[in-house]
């Protein structure tokens, strides 16, 4: 069965997470994604702890369904080889610092002269323009600069980084979206595109209602911990064993919650009748709720509240996540054979189609695993490949 992007060729120069996760989305949908690294490796993520059989689990999380070749882009013959591959490709993805491709002689205008309708997707910390364009940008720095840390954490406590590299992950989605739209534009208009993606831009765009409340009302949001600044009860509560998150987002849900918890009198308390009343008397309401929640375990409360259609769930650790019956039922892990690791398990792509099977066809590649195979597919002979290897170009 063909996949939607079958026949699309992507040369992936990107490293670490934002770019590789984006190209992995394209690979999952059927594109032939070819990772291009230096002969001795150029992706730091390969060396990040923890490891399984000398393979980084971090690297394994972002590179399924791809092939790996090595080309030295500081070698004249290597640059010429890369341009040869560009002639037969559709997309190039890179996340070097701004200006690096130009120094290598592989900037967009050069690539466009090689293939008129090539699509180049550049991912940087701060973008291709502006006073910060030459600075490196890493996820935690962007979380700080872009305002996410300042609104994350408890009141009066230290600003807090989100526990996953969420800016990289969000940016990876825009990599896939941007490339797909550019491919559609190419098919309609016959021209390529240079996509300029900035981690900071993505972070700023993700501020959502926080940004809107400032831009439209000059409201500067403050840290509220696990609570919601405008709704309550919409937060975590301690239970007998572990916390539970409850999201009673309107008056009707609060009334059902009061009944479920055995305190129907809360519904008629003038301090709690509307959400505005509850926000104004947040501390008093929370004290009452905490007293009741600590009487049972989080799973017990989830079962009881869910039976009354109250949105809620226990705060699970990662082990509990993958044991969760819904996660298991949705088959959110898949397995494939890896030459160094053996049978390995990864998180699957969350997109589920009726007619398209999105799965891990191949495990993340080892460095240079497919160099000969890929170059032969681009028309190079064994003799030409051997000569490139002897010259240090690959």
Short mmCIF file of N, CA, C and O in Angstrom, two decimals, residues 175-249:
data_model
loop_
_atom_site.label_atom_id
_atom_site.label_comp_id
_atom_site.label_asym_id
_atom_site.label_seq_id
_atom_site.Cartn_x
_atom_site.Cartn_y
_atom_site.Cartn_z
N UNK A 175 7.63 22.03 10.96
CA UNK A 175 8.49 21.54 9.88
C UNK A 175 7.66 20.72 8.91
O UNK A 175 7.66 20.94 7.69
N UNK A 176 6.92 19.75 9.46
CA UNK A 176 6.10 18.87 8.61
C UNK A 176 5.01 19.66 7.89
O UNK A 176 4.80 19.51 6.68
N UNK A 177 4.31 20.52 8.64
CA UNK A 177 3.23 21.32 8.03
C UNK A 177 3.78 22.23 6.95
O UNK A 177 3.22 22.35 5.85
N UNK A 178 4.90 22.90 7.24
CA UNK A 178 5.49 23.82 6.29
C UNK A 178 5.92 23.12 5.01
O UNK A 178 5.69 23.62 3.90
N UNK A 179 6.54 21.95 5.15
CA UNK A 179 6.99 21.19 3.98
C UNK A 179 5.79 20.71 3.16
O UNK A 179 5.79 20.80 1.92
N UNK A 180 4.78 20.20 3.84
CA UNK A 180 3.60 19.71 3.11
C UNK A 180 2.93 20.83 2.32
O UNK A 180 2.53 20.64 1.16
N UNK A 181 2.80 22.00 2.94
CA UNK A 181 2.20 23.14 2.23
C UNK A 181 3.08 23.57 1.05
O UNK A 181 2.57 23.92 -0.02
N UNK A 182 4.40 23.56 1.24
CA UNK A 182 5.31 23.95 0.16
C UNK A 182 5.25 22.96 -1.00
O UNK A 182 5.35 23.35 -2.17
N UNK A 183 5.10 21.67 -0.67
CA UNK A 183 4.95 20.66 -1.73
C UNK A 183 3.67 20.90 -2.53
O UNK A 183 3.66 20.80 -3.76
N UNK A 184 2.60 21.24 -1.82
CA UNK A 184 1.33 21.52 -2.49
C UNK A 184 1.47 22.76 -3.38
O UNK A 184 0.98 22.79 -4.51
N UNK A 185 2.17 23.77 -2.86
CA UNK A 185 2.40 25.00 -3.63
C UNK A 185 3.24 24.70 -4.87
O UNK A 185 2.95 25.21 -5.96
N UNK A 186 4.26 23.86 -4.71
CA UNK A 186 5.09 23.48 -5.85
C UNK A 186 4.26 22.78 -6.92
O UNK A 186 4.39 23.05 -8.12
N UNK A 187 3.38 21.87 -6.47
CA UNK A 187 2.55 21.14 -7.43
C UNK A 187 1.59 22.07 -8.16
O UNK A 187 1.30 21.87 -9.34
N UNK A 188 1.11 23.09 -7.47
CA UNK A 188 0.14 24.03 -8.07
C UNK A 188 0.81 25.10 -8.92
O UNK A 188 0.30 25.48 -9.98
N UNK A 189 1.94 25.62 -8.42
CA UNK A 189 2.56 26.79 -9.06
C UNK A 189 3.88 26.48 -9.76
O UNK A 189 4.41 27.34 -10.47
N UNK A 190 4.46 25.31 -9.50
CA UNK A 190 5.69 24.94 -10.17
C UNK A 190 6.94 25.59 -9.62
O UNK A 190 7.99 25.59 -10.27
N UNK A 191 6.85 26.14 -8.42
CA UNK A 191 8.03 26.79 -7.85
C UNK A 191 8.35 26.25 -6.47
O UNK A 191 7.47 25.77 -5.75
N UNK A 192 9.62 26.33 -6.10
CA UNK A 192 10.06 25.86 -4.80
C UNK A 192 9.82 26.91 -3.73
O UNK A 192 9.10 27.89 -3.93
N UNK A 193 10.49 26.71 -2.57
CA UNK A 193 10.26 27.61 -1.45
C UNK A 193 11.39 27.48 -0.45
O UNK A 193 12.02 26.42 -0.33
N UNK A 194 11.67 28.57 0.26
CA UNK A 194 12.59 28.54 1.39
C UNK A 194 11.76 28.81 2.64
O UNK A 194 11.25 29.91 2.84
N UNK A 195 11.63 27.82 3.49
CA UNK A 195 10.85 27.92 4.73
C UNK A 195 11.79 28.36 5.85
O UNK A 195 12.80 27.71 6.11
N UNK A 196 11.46 29.45 6.50
CA UNK A 196 12.27 30.03 7.58
C UNK A 196 11.53 29.80 8.90
O UNK A 196 10.61 30.53 9.24
N UNK A 197 11.94 28.78 9.64
CA UNK A 197 11.28 28.43 10.91
C UNK A 197 12.18 28.79 12.08
O UNK A 197 13.34 28.37 12.14
N UNK A 198 11.63 29.55 13.01
CA UNK A 198 12.36 29.97 14.20
C UNK A 198 11.73 29.35 15.44
O UNK A 198 10.51 29.42 15.62
N UNK A 199 12.56 28.76 16.31
CA UNK A 199 12.03 28.22 17.56
C UNK A 199 11.34 29.32 18.38
O UNK A 199 10.30 29.08 19.00
N UNK A 200 11.92 30.52 18.38
CA UNK A 200 11.31 31.61 19.14
C UNK A 200 9.94 31.97 18.56
O UNK A 200 8.99 32.20 19.32
N UNK A 201 9.84 32.04 17.24
CA UNK A 201 8.54 32.33 16.62
C UNK A 201 7.50 31.30 17.03
O UNK A 201 6.35 31.63 17.35
N UNK A 202 7.91 30.03 16.99
CA UNK A 202 6.97 28.96 17.37
C UNK A 202 6.55 29.11 18.82
O UNK A 202 5.37 28.98 19.16
N UNK A 203 7.52 29.39 19.70
CA UNK A 203 7.18 29.55 21.11
C UNK A 203 6.22 30.71 21.33
O UNK A 203 5.24 30.59 22.07
N UNK A 204 6.49 31.84 20.69
CA UNK A 204 5.61 33.00 20.85
C UNK A 204 4.21 32.68 20.34
O UNK A 204 3.20 33.01 20.98
N UNK A 205 4.11 31.98 19.22
CA UNK A 205 2.80 31.64 18.68
C UNK A 205 2.04 30.67 19.58
O UNK A 205 0.81 30.63 19.56
N UNK A 206 2.78 29.91 20.38
CA UNK A 206 2.14 28.91 21.25
C UNK A 206 1.62 29.52 22.56
O UNK A 206 1.00 28.80 23.35
N UNK A 207 1.88 30.78 22.80
CA UNK A 207 1.40 31.40 24.03
C UNK A 207 -0.13 31.51 24.07
O UNK A 207 -0.71 31.69 25.14
N UNK A 208 -0.76 31.40 22.91
CA UNK A 208 -2.21 31.27 22.85
C UNK A 208 -2.97 32.33 23.61
O UNK A 208 -2.81 33.54 23.38
N UNK A 209 -3.80 31.89 24.55
CA UNK A 209 -4.64 32.82 25.31
C UNK A 209 -3.81 33.77 26.18
O UNK A 209 -4.23 34.89 26.47
N UNK A 210 -2.61 33.33 26.60
CA UNK A 210 -1.73 34.19 27.38
C UNK A 210 -1.33 35.41 26.54
O UNK A 210 -1.32 36.55 27.02
N UNK A 211 -0.98 35.15 25.27
CA UNK A 211 -0.62 36.25 24.37
C UNK A 211 -1.82 37.14 24.09
O UNK A 211 -1.72 38.37 24.10
N UNK A 212 -2.97 36.51 23.87
CA UNK A 212 -4.17 37.28 23.54
C UNK A 212 -4.58 38.20 24.68
O UNK A 212 -4.95 39.36 24.46
N UNK A 213 -4.51 37.68 25.91
CA UNK A 213 -4.92 38.50 27.06
C UNK A 213 -3.99 39.69 27.25
O UNK A 213 -4.42 40.75 27.74
N UNK A 214 -2.73 39.53 26.84
CA UNK A 214 -1.81 40.68 26.91
C UNK A 214 -2.04 41.65 25.75
O UNK A 214 -2.17 42.86 25.95
N UNK A 215 -2.08 41.11 24.53
CA UNK A 215 -2.19 41.97 23.36
C UNK A 215 -3.50 42.75 23.32
O UNK A 215 -3.55 43.88 22.84
N UNK A 216 -4.57 42.15 23.85
CA UNK A 216 -5.88 42.79 23.78
C UNK A 216 -6.28 43.51 25.07
O UNK A 216 -7.17 44.36 25.06
N UNK A 217 -5.62 43.12 26.20
CA UNK A 217 -6.06 43.69 27.48
C UNK A 217 -4.91 44.12 28.38
O UNK A 217 -5.13 44.43 29.56
N UNK A 218 -3.67 44.07 27.85
CA UNK A 218 -2.48 44.45 28.63
C UNK A 218 -2.33 43.62 29.91
O UNK A 218 -1.70 44.06 30.87
N UNK A 219 -2.91 42.42 29.92
CA UNK A 219 -2.83 41.57 31.11
C UNK A 219 -1.57 40.71 31.04
O UNK A 219 -1.38 39.94 30.09
N UNK A 220 -0.70 40.84 32.04
CA UNK A 220 0.51 40.03 32.12
C UNK A 220 0.25 38.87 33.07
O UNK A 220 0.10 39.06 34.28
N UNK A 221 0.18 37.65 32.51
CA UNK A 221 -0.16 36.47 33.32
C UNK A 221 0.96 36.14 34.29
O UNK A 221 2.15 36.37 34.01
N UNK A 222 0.58 35.60 35.41
CA UNK A 222 1.54 35.18 36.43
C UNK A 222 1.44 33.68 36.65
O UNK A 222 0.47 33.03 36.26
N UNK A 223 2.46 33.13 37.29
CA UNK A 223 2.47 31.69 37.56
C UNK A 223 1.36 31.33 38.54
O UNK A 223 1.18 31.99 39.57
N UNK A 224 0.63 30.28 38.20
CA UNK A 224 -0.45 29.82 39.09
C UNK A 224 -0.30 28.33 39.39
O UNK A 224 -1.26 27.68 39.80
N UNK A 225 0.90 27.78 39.17
CA UNK A 225 1.12 26.37 39.47
C UNK A 225 0.28 25.49 38.57
O UNK A 225 0.20 25.70 37.36
N UNK A 226 -0.40 24.51 39.15
CA UNK A 226 -1.23 23.60 38.38
C UNK A 226 -2.66 24.09 38.27
O UNK A 226 -3.52 23.37 37.76
N UNK A 227 -2.93 25.27 38.78
CA UNK A 227 -4.26 25.84 38.70
C UNK A 227 -4.43 26.60 37.39
O UNK A 227 -3.50 26.73 36.59
N UNK A 228 -5.65 27.11 37.17
CA UNK A 228 -5.95 27.94 36.01
C UNK A 228 -6.26 29.34 36.52
O UNK A 228 -6.98 29.50 37.51
N UNK A 229 -5.72 30.35 35.85
CA UNK A 229 -5.90 31.70 36.34
C UNK A 229 -7.32 32.21 36.29
O UNK A 229 -7.69 33.12 37.03
N UNK A 230 -8.16 31.60 35.43
CA UNK A 230 -9.50 32.13 35.22
C UNK A 230 -10.63 31.16 35.54
O UNK A 230 -11.80 31.53 35.43
N UNK A 231 -10.28 29.93 35.91
CA UNK A 231 -11.30 28.91 36.16
C UNK A 231 -10.92 28.12 37.41
O UNK A 231 -9.74 27.83 37.62
N UNK A 232 -11.89 27.73 38.20
CA UNK A 232 -11.66 26.83 39.33
C UNK A 232 -12.95 26.10 39.68
O UNK A 232 -14.03 26.67 39.51
N UNK A 233 -12.86 24.82 40.08
CA UNK A 233 -11.66 23.99 40.24
C UNK A 233 -11.16 23.44 38.90
O UNK A 233 -11.89 22.76 38.19
N UNK A 234 -9.92 23.76 38.61
CA UNK A 234 -9.29 23.39 37.35
C UNK A 234 -7.81 23.24 37.66
O UNK A 234 -6.98 24.05 37.26
N UNK A 235 -7.47 22.18 38.42
CA UNK A 235 -6.13 22.06 39.00
C UNK A 235 -5.92 20.68 39.58
O UNK A 235 -6.81 19.83 39.53
N UNK A 236 -4.75 20.45 40.15
CA UNK A 236 -4.47 19.17 40.82
C UNK A 236 -4.84 19.26 42.29
O UNK A 236 -4.74 20.32 42.91
N UNK A 237 -5.23 18.10 42.82
CA UNK A 237 -5.53 17.98 44.25
C UNK A 237 -4.84 16.75 44.80
O UNK A 237 -4.79 15.71 44.13
N UNK A 238 -4.29 16.83 46.01
CA UNK A 238 -3.64 15.67 46.60
C UNK A 238 -4.68 14.63 47.03
O UNK A 238 -5.71 14.98 47.61
N UNK A 239 -4.40 13.38 46.71
CA UNK A 239 -5.26 12.28 47.14
C UNK A 239 -4.48 11.42 48.13
O UNK A 239 -3.38 11.77 48.54
N UNK A 240 -5.04 10.26 48.48
CA UNK A 240 -4.38 9.39 49.45
C UNK A 240 -3.01 8.94 48.97
O UNK A 240 -2.09 8.77 49.76
N UNK A 241 -2.87 8.74 47.64
CA UNK A 241 -1.64 8.18 47.11
C UNK A 241 -0.87 9.14 46.19
O UNK A 241 0.33 9.32 46.32
N UNK A 242 -1.57 9.76 45.28
CA UNK A 242 -0.92 10.67 44.32
C UNK A 242 -1.94 11.71 43.89
O UNK A 242 -3.14 11.56 44.14
N UNK A 243 -1.50 12.77 43.24
CA UNK A 243 -2.44 13.83 42.87
C UNK A 243 -3.38 13.41 41.74
O UNK A 243 -3.10 12.49 40.97
N UNK A 244 -4.47 14.14 41.65
CA UNK A 244 -5.40 13.99 40.53
C UNK A 244 -5.63 15.37 39.92
O UNK A 244 -5.66 16.38 40.63
N UNK A 245 -5.73 15.43 38.61
CA UNK A 245 -6.06 16.67 37.91
C UNK A 245 -7.56 16.68 37.63
O UNK A 245 -8.10 15.70 37.09
N UNK A 246 -8.22 17.76 38.02
CA UNK A 246 -9.65 17.92 37.79
C UNK A 246 -9.87 19.18 36.96
O UNK A 246 -9.27 20.22 37.24
N UNK A 247 -10.69 19.09 35.93
CA UNK A 247 -10.96 20.24 35.07
C UNK A 247 -12.46 20.47 34.97
O UNK A 247 -13.11 20.13 33.98
N UNK A 248 -13.03 21.01 36.06
CA UNK A 248 -14.45 21.36 36.07
C UNK A 248 -14.59 22.75 35.47
O UNK A 248 -14.63 23.76 36.19
N UNK A 249 -14.68 22.81 34.16
CA UNK A 249 -14.53 24.08 33.45
C UNK A 249 -15.76 24.94 33.34
O UNK A 249 -15.70 26.00 32.70
#
